[in-house]
Coordinates of C-alpha atoms and ligand atoms in Angstrom, one line a residue:
X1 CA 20.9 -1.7 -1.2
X2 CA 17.6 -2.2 -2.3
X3 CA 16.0 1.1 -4.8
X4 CA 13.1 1.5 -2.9
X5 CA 11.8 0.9 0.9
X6 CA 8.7 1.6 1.3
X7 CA 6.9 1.7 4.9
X8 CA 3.2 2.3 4.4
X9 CA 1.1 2.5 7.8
X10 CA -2.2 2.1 6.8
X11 CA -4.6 2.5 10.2
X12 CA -8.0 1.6 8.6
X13 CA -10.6 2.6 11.2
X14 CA -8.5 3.6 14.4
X15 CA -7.1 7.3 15.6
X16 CA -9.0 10.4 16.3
X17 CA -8.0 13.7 14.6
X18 CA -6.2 14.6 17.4
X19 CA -4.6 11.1 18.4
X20 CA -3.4 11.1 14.8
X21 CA -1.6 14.1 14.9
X22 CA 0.0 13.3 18.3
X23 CA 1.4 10.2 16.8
X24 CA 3.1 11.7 13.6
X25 CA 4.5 14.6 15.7
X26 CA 6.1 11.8 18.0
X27 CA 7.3 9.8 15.3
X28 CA 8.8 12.8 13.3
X29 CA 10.8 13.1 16.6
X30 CA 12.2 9.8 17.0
X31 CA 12.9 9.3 13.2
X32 CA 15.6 11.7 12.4
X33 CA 17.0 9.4 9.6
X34 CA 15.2 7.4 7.4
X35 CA 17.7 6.1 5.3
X36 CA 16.5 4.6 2.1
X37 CA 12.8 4.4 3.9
X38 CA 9.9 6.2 2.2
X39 CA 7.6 6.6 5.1
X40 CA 3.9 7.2 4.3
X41 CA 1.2 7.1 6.4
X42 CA -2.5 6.8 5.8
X43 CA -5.0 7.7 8.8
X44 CA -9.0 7.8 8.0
X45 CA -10.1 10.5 5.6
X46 CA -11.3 13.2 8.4
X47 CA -7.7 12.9 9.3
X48 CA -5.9 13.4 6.3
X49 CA -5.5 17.2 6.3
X50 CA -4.3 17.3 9.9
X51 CA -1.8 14.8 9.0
X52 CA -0.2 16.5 6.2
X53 CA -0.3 20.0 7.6
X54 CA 1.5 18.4 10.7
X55 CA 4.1 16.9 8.0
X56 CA 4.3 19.9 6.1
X57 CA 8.3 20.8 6.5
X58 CA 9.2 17.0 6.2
X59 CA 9.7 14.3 4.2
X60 CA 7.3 12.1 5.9
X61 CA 4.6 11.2 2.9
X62 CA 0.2 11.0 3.1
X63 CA -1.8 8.3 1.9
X64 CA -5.5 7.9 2.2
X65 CA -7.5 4.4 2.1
X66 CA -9.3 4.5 -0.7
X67 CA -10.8 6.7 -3.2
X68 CA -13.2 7.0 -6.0
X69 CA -12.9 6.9 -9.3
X70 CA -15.3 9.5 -10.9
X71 CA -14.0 13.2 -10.4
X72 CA -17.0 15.0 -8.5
X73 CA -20.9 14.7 -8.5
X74 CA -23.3 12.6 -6.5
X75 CA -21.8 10.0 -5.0
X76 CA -22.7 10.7 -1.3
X77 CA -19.4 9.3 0.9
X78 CA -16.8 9.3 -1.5
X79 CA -13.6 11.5 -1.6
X80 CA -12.1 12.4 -5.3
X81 CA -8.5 12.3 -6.3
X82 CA -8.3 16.1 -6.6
X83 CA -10.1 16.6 -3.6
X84 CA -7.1 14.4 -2.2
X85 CA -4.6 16.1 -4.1
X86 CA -5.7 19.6 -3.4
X87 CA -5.0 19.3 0.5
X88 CA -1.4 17.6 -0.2
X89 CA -2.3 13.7 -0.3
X90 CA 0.1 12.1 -2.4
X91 CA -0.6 8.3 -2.8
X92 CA -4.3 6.2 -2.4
X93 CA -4.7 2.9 -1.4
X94 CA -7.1 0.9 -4.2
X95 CA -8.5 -2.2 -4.0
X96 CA -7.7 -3.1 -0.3
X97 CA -8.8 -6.7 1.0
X98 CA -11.0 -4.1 3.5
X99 CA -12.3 -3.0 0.2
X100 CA -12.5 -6.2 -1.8
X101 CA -14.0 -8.6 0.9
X102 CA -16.1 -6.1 3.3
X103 CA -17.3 -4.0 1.0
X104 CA -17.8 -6.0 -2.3
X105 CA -15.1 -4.0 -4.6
X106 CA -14.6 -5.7 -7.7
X107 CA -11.7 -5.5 -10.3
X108 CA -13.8 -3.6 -12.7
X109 CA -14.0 -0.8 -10.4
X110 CA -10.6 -1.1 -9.0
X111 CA -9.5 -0.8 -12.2
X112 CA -11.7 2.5 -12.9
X113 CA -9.9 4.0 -9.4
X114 CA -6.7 3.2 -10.6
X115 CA -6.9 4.8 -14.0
X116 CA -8.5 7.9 -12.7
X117 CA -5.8 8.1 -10.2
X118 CA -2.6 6.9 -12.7
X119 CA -3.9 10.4 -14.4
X120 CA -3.7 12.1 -11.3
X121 CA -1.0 13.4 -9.2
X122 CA -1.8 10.6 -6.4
X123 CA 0.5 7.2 -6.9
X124 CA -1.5 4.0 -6.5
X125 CA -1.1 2.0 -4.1
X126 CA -2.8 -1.0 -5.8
X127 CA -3.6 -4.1 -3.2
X128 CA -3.7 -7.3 -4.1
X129 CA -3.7 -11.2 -2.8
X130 CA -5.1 -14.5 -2.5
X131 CA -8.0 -16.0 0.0
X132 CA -6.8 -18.9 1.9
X133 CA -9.0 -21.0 0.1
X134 CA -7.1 -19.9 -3.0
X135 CA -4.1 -20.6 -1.9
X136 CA -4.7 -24.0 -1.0
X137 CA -6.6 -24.8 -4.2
X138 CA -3.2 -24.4 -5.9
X139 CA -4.7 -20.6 -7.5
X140 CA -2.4 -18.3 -6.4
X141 CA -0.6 -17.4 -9.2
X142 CA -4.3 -17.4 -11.3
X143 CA -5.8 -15.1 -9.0
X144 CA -2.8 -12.7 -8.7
X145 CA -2.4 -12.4 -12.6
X146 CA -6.2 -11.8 -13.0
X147 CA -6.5 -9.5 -10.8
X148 CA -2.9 -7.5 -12.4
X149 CA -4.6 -8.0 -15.8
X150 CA -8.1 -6.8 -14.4
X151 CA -7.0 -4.2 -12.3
X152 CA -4.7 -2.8 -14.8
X153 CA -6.6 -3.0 -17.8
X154 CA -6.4 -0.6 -20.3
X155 CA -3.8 0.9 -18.9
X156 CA -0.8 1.3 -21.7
X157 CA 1.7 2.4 -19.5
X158 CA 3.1 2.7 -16.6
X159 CA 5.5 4.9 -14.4
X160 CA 7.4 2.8 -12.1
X161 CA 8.2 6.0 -9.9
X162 CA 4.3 7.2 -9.4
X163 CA 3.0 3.4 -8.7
X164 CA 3.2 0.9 -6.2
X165 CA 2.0 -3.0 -6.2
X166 CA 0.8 -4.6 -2.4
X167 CA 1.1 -7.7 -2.3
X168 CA -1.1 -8.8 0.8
X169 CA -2.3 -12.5 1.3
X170 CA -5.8 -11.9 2.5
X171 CA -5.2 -15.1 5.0
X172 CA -2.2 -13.2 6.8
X173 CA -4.2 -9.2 7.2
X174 CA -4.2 -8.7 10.5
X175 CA -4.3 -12.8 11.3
X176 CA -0.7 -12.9 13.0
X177 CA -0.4 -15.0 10.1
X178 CA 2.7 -14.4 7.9
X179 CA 3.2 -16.0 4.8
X180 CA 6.5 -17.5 4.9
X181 CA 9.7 -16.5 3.1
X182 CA 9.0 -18.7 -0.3
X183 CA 5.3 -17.6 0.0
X184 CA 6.4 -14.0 -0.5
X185 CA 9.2 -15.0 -2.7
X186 CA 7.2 -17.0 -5.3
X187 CA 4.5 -14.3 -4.9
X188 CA 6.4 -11.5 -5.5
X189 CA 8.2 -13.3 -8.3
X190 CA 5.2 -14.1 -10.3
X191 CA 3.8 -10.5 -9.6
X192 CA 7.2 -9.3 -11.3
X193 CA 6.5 -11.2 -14.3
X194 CA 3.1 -10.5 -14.7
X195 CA 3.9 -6.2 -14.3
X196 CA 6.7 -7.3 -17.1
X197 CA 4.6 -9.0 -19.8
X198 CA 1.9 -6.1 -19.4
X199 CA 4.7 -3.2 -19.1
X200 CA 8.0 -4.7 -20.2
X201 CA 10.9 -3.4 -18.7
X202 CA 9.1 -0.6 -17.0
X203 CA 6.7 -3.6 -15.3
X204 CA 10.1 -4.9 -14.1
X205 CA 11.0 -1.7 -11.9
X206 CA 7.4 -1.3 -10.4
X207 CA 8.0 -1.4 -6.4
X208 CA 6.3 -4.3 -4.8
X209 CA 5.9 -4.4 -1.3
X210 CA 4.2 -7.3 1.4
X211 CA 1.4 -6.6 3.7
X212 CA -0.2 -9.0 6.2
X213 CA 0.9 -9.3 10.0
X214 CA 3.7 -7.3 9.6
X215 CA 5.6 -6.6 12.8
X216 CA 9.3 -5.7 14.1
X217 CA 10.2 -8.9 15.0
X218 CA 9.2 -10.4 11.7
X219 CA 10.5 -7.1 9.8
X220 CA 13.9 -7.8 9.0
X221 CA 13.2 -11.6 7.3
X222 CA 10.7 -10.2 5.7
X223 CA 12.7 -7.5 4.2
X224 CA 15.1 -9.5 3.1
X225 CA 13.1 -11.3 0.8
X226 CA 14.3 -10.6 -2.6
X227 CA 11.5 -8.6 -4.3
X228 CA 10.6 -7.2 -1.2
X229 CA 10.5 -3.2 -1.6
X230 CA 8.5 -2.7 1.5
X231 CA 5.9 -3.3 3.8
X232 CA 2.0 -1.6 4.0
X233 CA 1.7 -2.2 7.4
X234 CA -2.4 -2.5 9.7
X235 CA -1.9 -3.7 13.0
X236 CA 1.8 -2.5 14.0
X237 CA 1.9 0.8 12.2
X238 CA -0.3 2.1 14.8
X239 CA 1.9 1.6 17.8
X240 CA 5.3 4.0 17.9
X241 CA 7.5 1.7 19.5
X242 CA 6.8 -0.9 16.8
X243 CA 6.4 1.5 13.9
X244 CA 9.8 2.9 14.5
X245 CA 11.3 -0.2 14.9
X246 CA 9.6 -1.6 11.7
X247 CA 11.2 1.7 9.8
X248 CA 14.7 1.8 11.5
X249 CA 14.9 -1.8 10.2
X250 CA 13.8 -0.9 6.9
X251 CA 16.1 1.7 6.4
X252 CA 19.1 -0.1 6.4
X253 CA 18.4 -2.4 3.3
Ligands
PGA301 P1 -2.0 -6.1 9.1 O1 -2.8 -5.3 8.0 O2 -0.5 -5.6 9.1 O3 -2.7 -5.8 10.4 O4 -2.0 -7.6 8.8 C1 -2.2 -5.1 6.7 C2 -3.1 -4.4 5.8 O5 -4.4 -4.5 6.0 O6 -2.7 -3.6 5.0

C-alpha cells in the first residue's frame, strides 16, 4: 500500500459557483469510501468558499490555483494565503504550467509563493515539468533540479506532511499526451533525489504526484508507477463519471 494517494482536481477556468457546488455534492454521494485517497479539489477562486462550506462535515479537502506571495496591500487581483486560510482552504497550487507558460511566472517568484505559503497553514502544491523541447534536448533532469533548487530556495526545511511535489510534463497538460511509464519513473526518481540532497531524509518522504492527461483508463498504470503518490488531475477531474473512477482506482493502492 502506498503512504499517500493523492487525487487533486484542479478545474482551471471551468464551473460556475453553482455548477461547482452541484458537482462536489454529487461526488460526496457516490464516494462513500475513499480508501487511502486524499481527495482535494480546486475550483476558480469565486468558487472556493462555496466549495468548502459544501464540504464542511467531510473529509473531502480545498485547494485553490494559485496564490500570492505578499500578505495584503495593493496588488489588485490577487488572493493572500490568509485570505485562503481564513474561509477553510487548505492547500494552493504554485507555479502551475498555466502559471509558468501563460502568464510569465518565474522561479524567483514561485519560490517567494511557496515560502510565504510553507509559513502558512496552506500545503503547497508546487508544479513542476519539462517543455517538449526540453525533453528532447536531453534537459529533463537539468530543468527539473533547477527549478527544485529555484523554487525551493532558501527554504531550510521541509515537512513532508504539509507539502506536495507535481510532477506535470508540460508536453502531456491537457494534450492526451501521457508520458509513458519510464518517463514518469525516471522523472519521479530524479525528483526524489533532488528533494533528498536539499532535505535529506525528510526530501525522501515528500509526496510526489503526476499530472498531464490523466484519465480512468490510463489511471491505474499510471498509479502503479513506483513513486507515484497521485495524480493533479485538468481535463478528467471535471466530469463525475471519470473523476470517480479516477479516485475509486486510486484508493485501492
Ligand atoms: P490535464 O491537466 O489533466 O488536463 O492534462 C493537468 C493539469 O493542468 O494540472
Amino acid at each position: 500500500m502506498k503512504s499517500t494517494c493523492i487525487v487533486a482536481g484542479n478545474w482551471k477556468m471551468n464551473k460556475s459557483n453553482q455548477d461547482g457546488k452541484s458537482f462536489v455534492s454529487e461526488i460526496q454521494k457516490r464516494i462513500l469510501d475513499k480508501g487511502n485517497a486524499k481527495v482535494i479539489f480546486c475550483p476558480p477562486f469565486t468558487s472556493l468558499f462555496t466549495i468548502v462550506d459544501t464540504l464542511k462535515s467531510s473529509d473531502f479537502s480545498v485547494g485553490a490555483q494559485n496564490v500570492h506571495n505578499e500578505l495584503k496591500g495593493a496588488y489588485t487581483g490577487e488572493i493572500s494565503v490568509n485570505m485562503l486560510n481564513s474561509i477553510g482552504v487548505e492547500y494552493a497550487i504554485i507555479g502551475h504550467s498555466d502559471r509558468r507558460h501563460t502568464f510569465g511566472e518565474l522561479d524567483d517568484f514561485i519560490n517567494k509563493k511557496i515560502i510565504t505559503t510553507s509559513k502558512s497553514n496552506v500545503i503547497p502544491i508546487f508544479c513542476i515539468g519539462e517543455t517538449l523541447d526540453q525533453r528532447k534536448s536531453g534537459l529533463t533532469g537539468k530543468i527539473l533540479k533547477d527549478q527544485i533548487e529555484l523554487g525551493l530556495k532558501n527554504i531550510d526545511n521541509i515537512n513532508p506532511e504539509k507539502f506536495i511535489l507535481a510532477y506535470e510534463p508540460v508536453w502531456a497538460i491537457g494534450t492526451g499526451e501521457t508520458a509513458s511509464t519510464l518517463q514518469v519513473e525516471e522523472a519521479h526518481l530524479k525528483i526524489k533525489t533532488n528533494l533528498e540532497t536539499l532535505f535529506g531524509s525528510k526530501g525522501l518522504d515528500v509526496p510526489i504526484i503526476y499530472g498531464g492527461s490523466v484519465n480512468e483508463k490510463n489511471a491505474e498504470s499510471l498509479i502503479n508507477i513506483d513513486g507515484v503518490n497521485g495524480f493533479l488531475i485538468g481535463g478528467a477531474s471535471l466530469e463525475i463519471d471519470s473523476f470517480c473512477n479516477i479516485v475509486n482506482i486510486v484508493k485501492n493502492f
